[in-house]
């Protein structure tokens, strides 16, 4: 009898929760119905769009951005998604401490990344951000520069083997960024080729799994998803990724002969890189354990190599397409460094034109094209719409950066858009390749320094020549901005390109 009472109680609670959920959903739906968007189907709303071919997902989003600017809506049986394209509205979201929680799509990454800095919220996010911020202090970045310079030498040697050939620059660049983040943030001196290959393949596969889950609404229910073949595939991929991170942590711990002595004395003398900082925090009794450290290692190994590798790859593509820009960047590098000097931190700060070229590349090719949050409270947009609490909000960085109202002739590559007097006159949330506000990218200075260092090594050694047009690049939906096909560039020895 007791079992039946308990079962009935569970059913009643589930029904009550379901009733409250759908009551709120349809109440909220009335608030947002005035926001236009694509045509809706009876009962199912915009479900047909969210379930359509995922290979078309990226181009569909660009089409909707043009048709429904500055804001548009998707509604399904159970969720309202508001898409933001206007900097004034985006500022309300990203600058506020009320809208810090990432939306449910990030929960699909929890099996892999747990609730690290990218996916956590509330008190846990604040604690992790506080622990990790010192790892990206400029004094730490100065220490990292030696590693960037050494890894650039190795990249140049790899590219030297391909001189005179047309190559896809993504694989060698990804090897460079993966080793760089492993050594700078984790203290791992080398990754063997087999391990690196398995890790990169697993990263690509987890992106595909993420999108497959996103396009099937029933996979948003964990009980259904966990019984699927896709979930089994995800488990095997995540094992590869977690093994990689656990091995990094174990190897670092091994290198520190006595963690207790090392972290209590060494940490007081100098600033620590990321993994040592986490180990130190754990040793000092902070609210982080081994699993928490692995969450952050997973997060930073992914974010610290994948976004940067695509940024460098697109930058090389741009310079191969625009010979005058490439020549100007090289002239500046030679004027600051000469033909052979290894760049210092201060040298990199002098590369003003080069930095503007990097920023313009990240405008056209932002490594993260979209971010998503929950509305932490009800608010009214600058465009005049009421957004209810808990609404899913997508910020389309890619479309903001290519908005002709903000950037005239938006497909034209123009580094002068980032001259101080021009950039300062622009809306502060019209350029957000590293997000903005309290949850901005903690590693943005790290990334800019890495990109500058690579250019100093590559351009003094090689001339890059165009193979494919930069404006013809097609993108596929993924966790980062990823091209549908190879990023092809022809590499010639500098000075011998006309021989």
GROMACS .gro file of C-alpha atoms in nm, residues 247-425:
model
  179
  247UNK     CA    1   4.708   1.240  -1.748
  248UNK     CA    2   4.806   1.608  -1.766
  249UNK     CA    3   4.712   1.657  -1.401
  250UNK     CA    4   4.892   1.338  -1.294
  251UNK     CA    5   5.205   1.430  -1.488
  252UNK     CA    6   5.215   1.777  -1.338
  253UNK     CA    7   5.173   1.639  -0.989
  254UNK     CA    8   5.457   1.397  -1.057
  255UNK     CA    9   5.686   1.678  -1.168
  256UNK     CA   10   5.631   1.854  -0.840
  257UNK     CA   11   5.834   1.637  -0.604
  258UNK     CA   12   5.646   1.749  -0.295
  259UNK     CA   13   5.323   1.928  -0.377
  260UNK     CA   14   5.278   2.040  -0.019
  261UNK     CA   15   5.623   2.198   0.011
  262UNK     CA   16   5.627   2.325  -0.347
  263UNK     CA   17   5.293   2.498  -0.337
  264UNK     CA   18   5.328   2.648   0.008
  265UNK     CA   19   5.664   2.809  -0.062
  266UNK     CA   20   5.693   2.850  -0.439
  267UNK     CA   21   5.344   3.001  -0.476
  268UNK     CA   22   5.434   3.278  -0.234
  269UNK     CA   23   5.739   3.377  -0.439
  270UNK     CA   24   5.584   3.409  -0.783
  271UNK     CA   25   5.260   3.398  -0.975
  272UNK     CA   26   5.153   3.050  -1.083
  273UNK     CA   27   5.034   2.918  -1.417
  274UNK     CA   28   4.682   2.781  -1.428
  275UNK     CA   29   4.720   2.418  -1.323
  276UNK     CA   30   4.967   2.499  -1.044
  277UNK     CA   31   4.727   2.770  -0.929
  278UNK     CA   32   4.445   2.516  -0.907
  279UNK     CA   33   4.664   2.265  -0.723
  280UNK     CA   34   4.769   2.542  -0.485
  281UNK     CA   35   4.407   2.641  -0.424
  282UNK     CA   36   4.315   2.280  -0.350
  283UNK     CA   37   4.613   2.248  -0.114
  284UNK     CA   38   4.511   2.567   0.069
  285UNK     CA   39   4.160   2.437   0.130
  286UNK     CA   40   3.970   2.622  -0.143
  287UNK     CA   41   3.640   2.476  -0.261
  288UNK     CA   42   3.791   2.269  -0.544
  289UNK     CA   43   3.878   1.899  -0.562
  290UNK     CA   44   4.039   1.675  -0.825
  291UNK     CA   45   3.720   1.666  -1.031
  292UNK     CA   46   3.697   2.045  -1.017
  293UNK     CA   47   4.056   2.075  -1.136
  294UNK     CA   48   3.981   1.837  -1.422
  295UNK     CA   49   3.678   2.048  -1.519
  296UNK     CA   50   3.901   2.352  -1.560
  297UNK     CA   51   4.176   2.160  -1.739
  298UNK     CA   52   3.916   2.024  -1.983
  299UNK     CA   53   3.769   2.371  -2.032
  300UNK     CA   54   4.098   2.550  -2.090
  301UNK     CA   55   4.255   2.279  -2.304
  302UNK     CA   56   3.952   2.304  -2.532
  303UNK     CA   57   3.898   2.680  -2.531
  304UNK     CA   58   4.267   2.763  -2.519
  305UNK     CA   59   4.359   2.569  -2.832
  306UNK     CA   60   4.051   2.532  -3.054
  307UNK     CA   61   3.934   2.894  -3.067
  308UNK     CA   62   4.290   3.021  -3.110
  309UNK     CA   63   4.378   2.769  -3.380
  310UNK     CA   64   4.082   2.883  -3.589
  311UNK     CA   65   4.174   3.248  -3.528
  312UNK     CA   66   4.529   3.189  -3.654
  313UNK     CA   67   4.409   2.981  -3.951
  314UNK     CA   68   4.167   3.250  -4.067
  315UNK     CA   69   4.435   3.515  -4.016
  316UNK     CA   70   4.675   3.327  -4.245
  317UNK     CA   71   4.394   3.290  -4.500
  318UNK     CA   72   4.326   3.666  -4.491
  319UNK     CA   73   4.694   3.757  -4.535
  320UNK     CA   74   4.729   3.513  -4.824
  321UNK     CA   75   4.431   3.682  -4.991
  322UNK     CA   76   4.548   4.039  -4.928
  323UNK     CA   77   4.907   4.081  -5.036
  324UNK     CA   78   4.917   4.454  -4.953
  325UNK     CA   79   4.803   4.386  -4.595
  326UNK     CA   80   5.053   4.103  -4.563
  327UNK     CA   81   5.332   4.335  -4.684
  328UNK     CA   82   5.230   4.604  -4.434
  329UNK     CA   83   5.226   4.357  -4.144
  330UNK     CA   84   5.569   4.227  -4.245
  331UNK     CA   85   5.708   4.582  -4.274
  332UNK     CA   86   5.589   4.661  -3.922
  333UNK     CA   87   5.735   4.338  -3.782
  334UNK     CA   88   6.071   4.408  -3.949
  335UNK     CA   89   6.072   4.768  -3.829
  336UNK     CA   90   6.018   4.656  -3.469
  337UNK     CA   91   6.218   4.330  -3.466
  338UNK     CA   92   6.443   4.323  -3.768
  339UNK     CA   93   6.488   3.994  -3.954
  340UNK     CA   94   6.598   3.768  -3.668
  341UNK     CA   95   6.520   3.907  -3.322
  342UNK     CA   96   6.301   3.694  -3.099
  343UNK     CA   97   6.008   3.916  -2.991
  344UNK     CA   98   5.979   4.035  -2.633
  345UNK     CA   99   5.656   4.128  -2.459
  346UNK     CA  100   5.729   4.498  -2.514
  347UNK     CA  101   5.805   4.435  -2.884
  348UNK     CA  102   5.461   4.280  -2.933
  349UNK     CA  103   5.294   4.586  -2.783
  350UNK     CA  104   5.455   4.797  -3.058
  351UNK     CA  105   5.284   4.599  -3.337
  352UNK     CA  106   4.985   4.833  -3.362
  353UNK     CA  107   4.895   4.772  -3.727
  354UNK     CA  108   4.936   4.396  -3.680
  355UNK     CA  109   4.698   4.407  -3.383
  356UNK     CA  110   4.442   4.596  -3.591
  357UNK     CA  111   4.466   4.325  -3.858
  358UNK     CA  112   4.410   4.058  -3.594
  359UNK     CA  113   4.105   4.243  -3.462
  360UNK     CA  114   3.963   4.287  -3.812
  361UNK     CA  115   4.012   3.914  -3.876
  362UNK     CA  116   3.826   3.833  -3.554
  363UNK     CA  117   3.550   4.068  -3.664
  364UNK     CA  118   3.498   3.875  -3.986
  365UNK     CA  119   3.575   3.534  -3.834
  366UNK     CA  120   3.486   3.541  -3.463
  367UNK     CA  121   3.600   3.212  -3.309
  368UNK     CA  122   3.276   3.186  -3.112
  369UNK     CA  123   2.991   3.303  -3.341
  370UNK     CA  124   2.711   3.273  -3.084
  371UNK     CA  125   2.665   3.279  -2.707
  372UNK     CA  126   2.349   3.191  -2.516
  373UNK     CA  127   2.213   3.294  -2.176
  374UNK     CA  128   1.902   3.271  -1.964
  375UNK     CA  129   1.729   3.595  -1.870
  376UNK     CA  130   1.796   3.623  -1.497
  377UNK     CA  131   1.507   3.864  -1.454
  378UNK     CA  132   1.237   4.025  -1.665
  379UNK     CA  133   1.361   4.326  -1.861
  380UNK     CA  134   1.261   4.551  -2.150
  381UNK     CA  135   1.492   4.567  -2.452
  382UNK     CA  136   1.602   4.889  -2.617
  383UNK     CA  137   1.394   4.772  -2.912
  384UNK     CA  138   1.088   4.784  -2.684
  385UNK     CA  139   1.008   4.419  -2.606
  386UNK     CA  140   0.951   4.260  -2.265
  387UNK     CA  141   1.174   3.956  -2.211
  388UNK     CA  142   1.038   3.732  -1.931
  389UNK     CA  143   1.264   3.578  -1.670
  390UNK     CA  144   1.420   3.243  -1.776
  391UNK     CA  145   1.382   3.313  -2.148
  392UNK     CA  146   1.662   3.164  -2.363
  393UNK     CA  147   1.861   3.444  -2.529
  394UNK     CA  148   2.098   3.391  -2.823
  395UNK     CA  149   2.351   3.665  -2.900
  396UNK     CA  150   2.466   3.635  -3.262
  397UNK     CA  151   2.822   3.771  -3.258
  398UNK     CA  152   2.886   3.674  -3.622
  399UNK     CA  153   2.596   3.885  -3.747
  400UNK     CA  154   2.672   4.185  -3.527
  401UNK     CA  155   3.025   4.190  -3.667
  402UNK     CA  156   2.897   4.183  -4.026
  403UNK     CA  157   2.619   4.437  -3.980
  404UNK     CA  158   2.649   4.697  -4.257
  405UNK     CA  159   2.485   4.960  -4.035
  406UNK     CA  160   2.776   4.927  -3.794
  407UNK     CA  161   3.053   4.834  -4.038
  408UNK     CA  162   3.001   4.991  -4.383
  409UNK     CA  163   3.096   4.751  -4.662
  410UNK     CA  164   3.119   4.476  -4.397
  411UNK     CA  165   3.297   4.213  -4.609
  412UNK     CA  166   3.581   4.451  -4.687
  413UNK     CA  167   3.891   4.385  -4.476
  414UNK     CA  168   3.983   4.722  -4.327
  415UNK     CA  169   4.222   4.730  -4.028
  416UNK     CA  170   4.159   5.103  -3.991
  417UNK     CA  171   3.820   5.020  -3.843
  418UNK     CA  172   4.026   4.964  -3.526
  419UNK     CA  173   4.214   5.292  -3.520
  420UNK     CA  174   4.151   5.426  -3.167
  421UNK     CA  175   3.945   5.726  -3.280
  422UNK     CA  176   3.718   5.506  -3.496
  423UNK     CA  177   3.686   5.215  -3.252
  424UNK     CA  178   3.610   5.447  -2.960
  425UNK     CA  179   3.326   5.610  -3.155
   0.00000   0.00000   0.00000
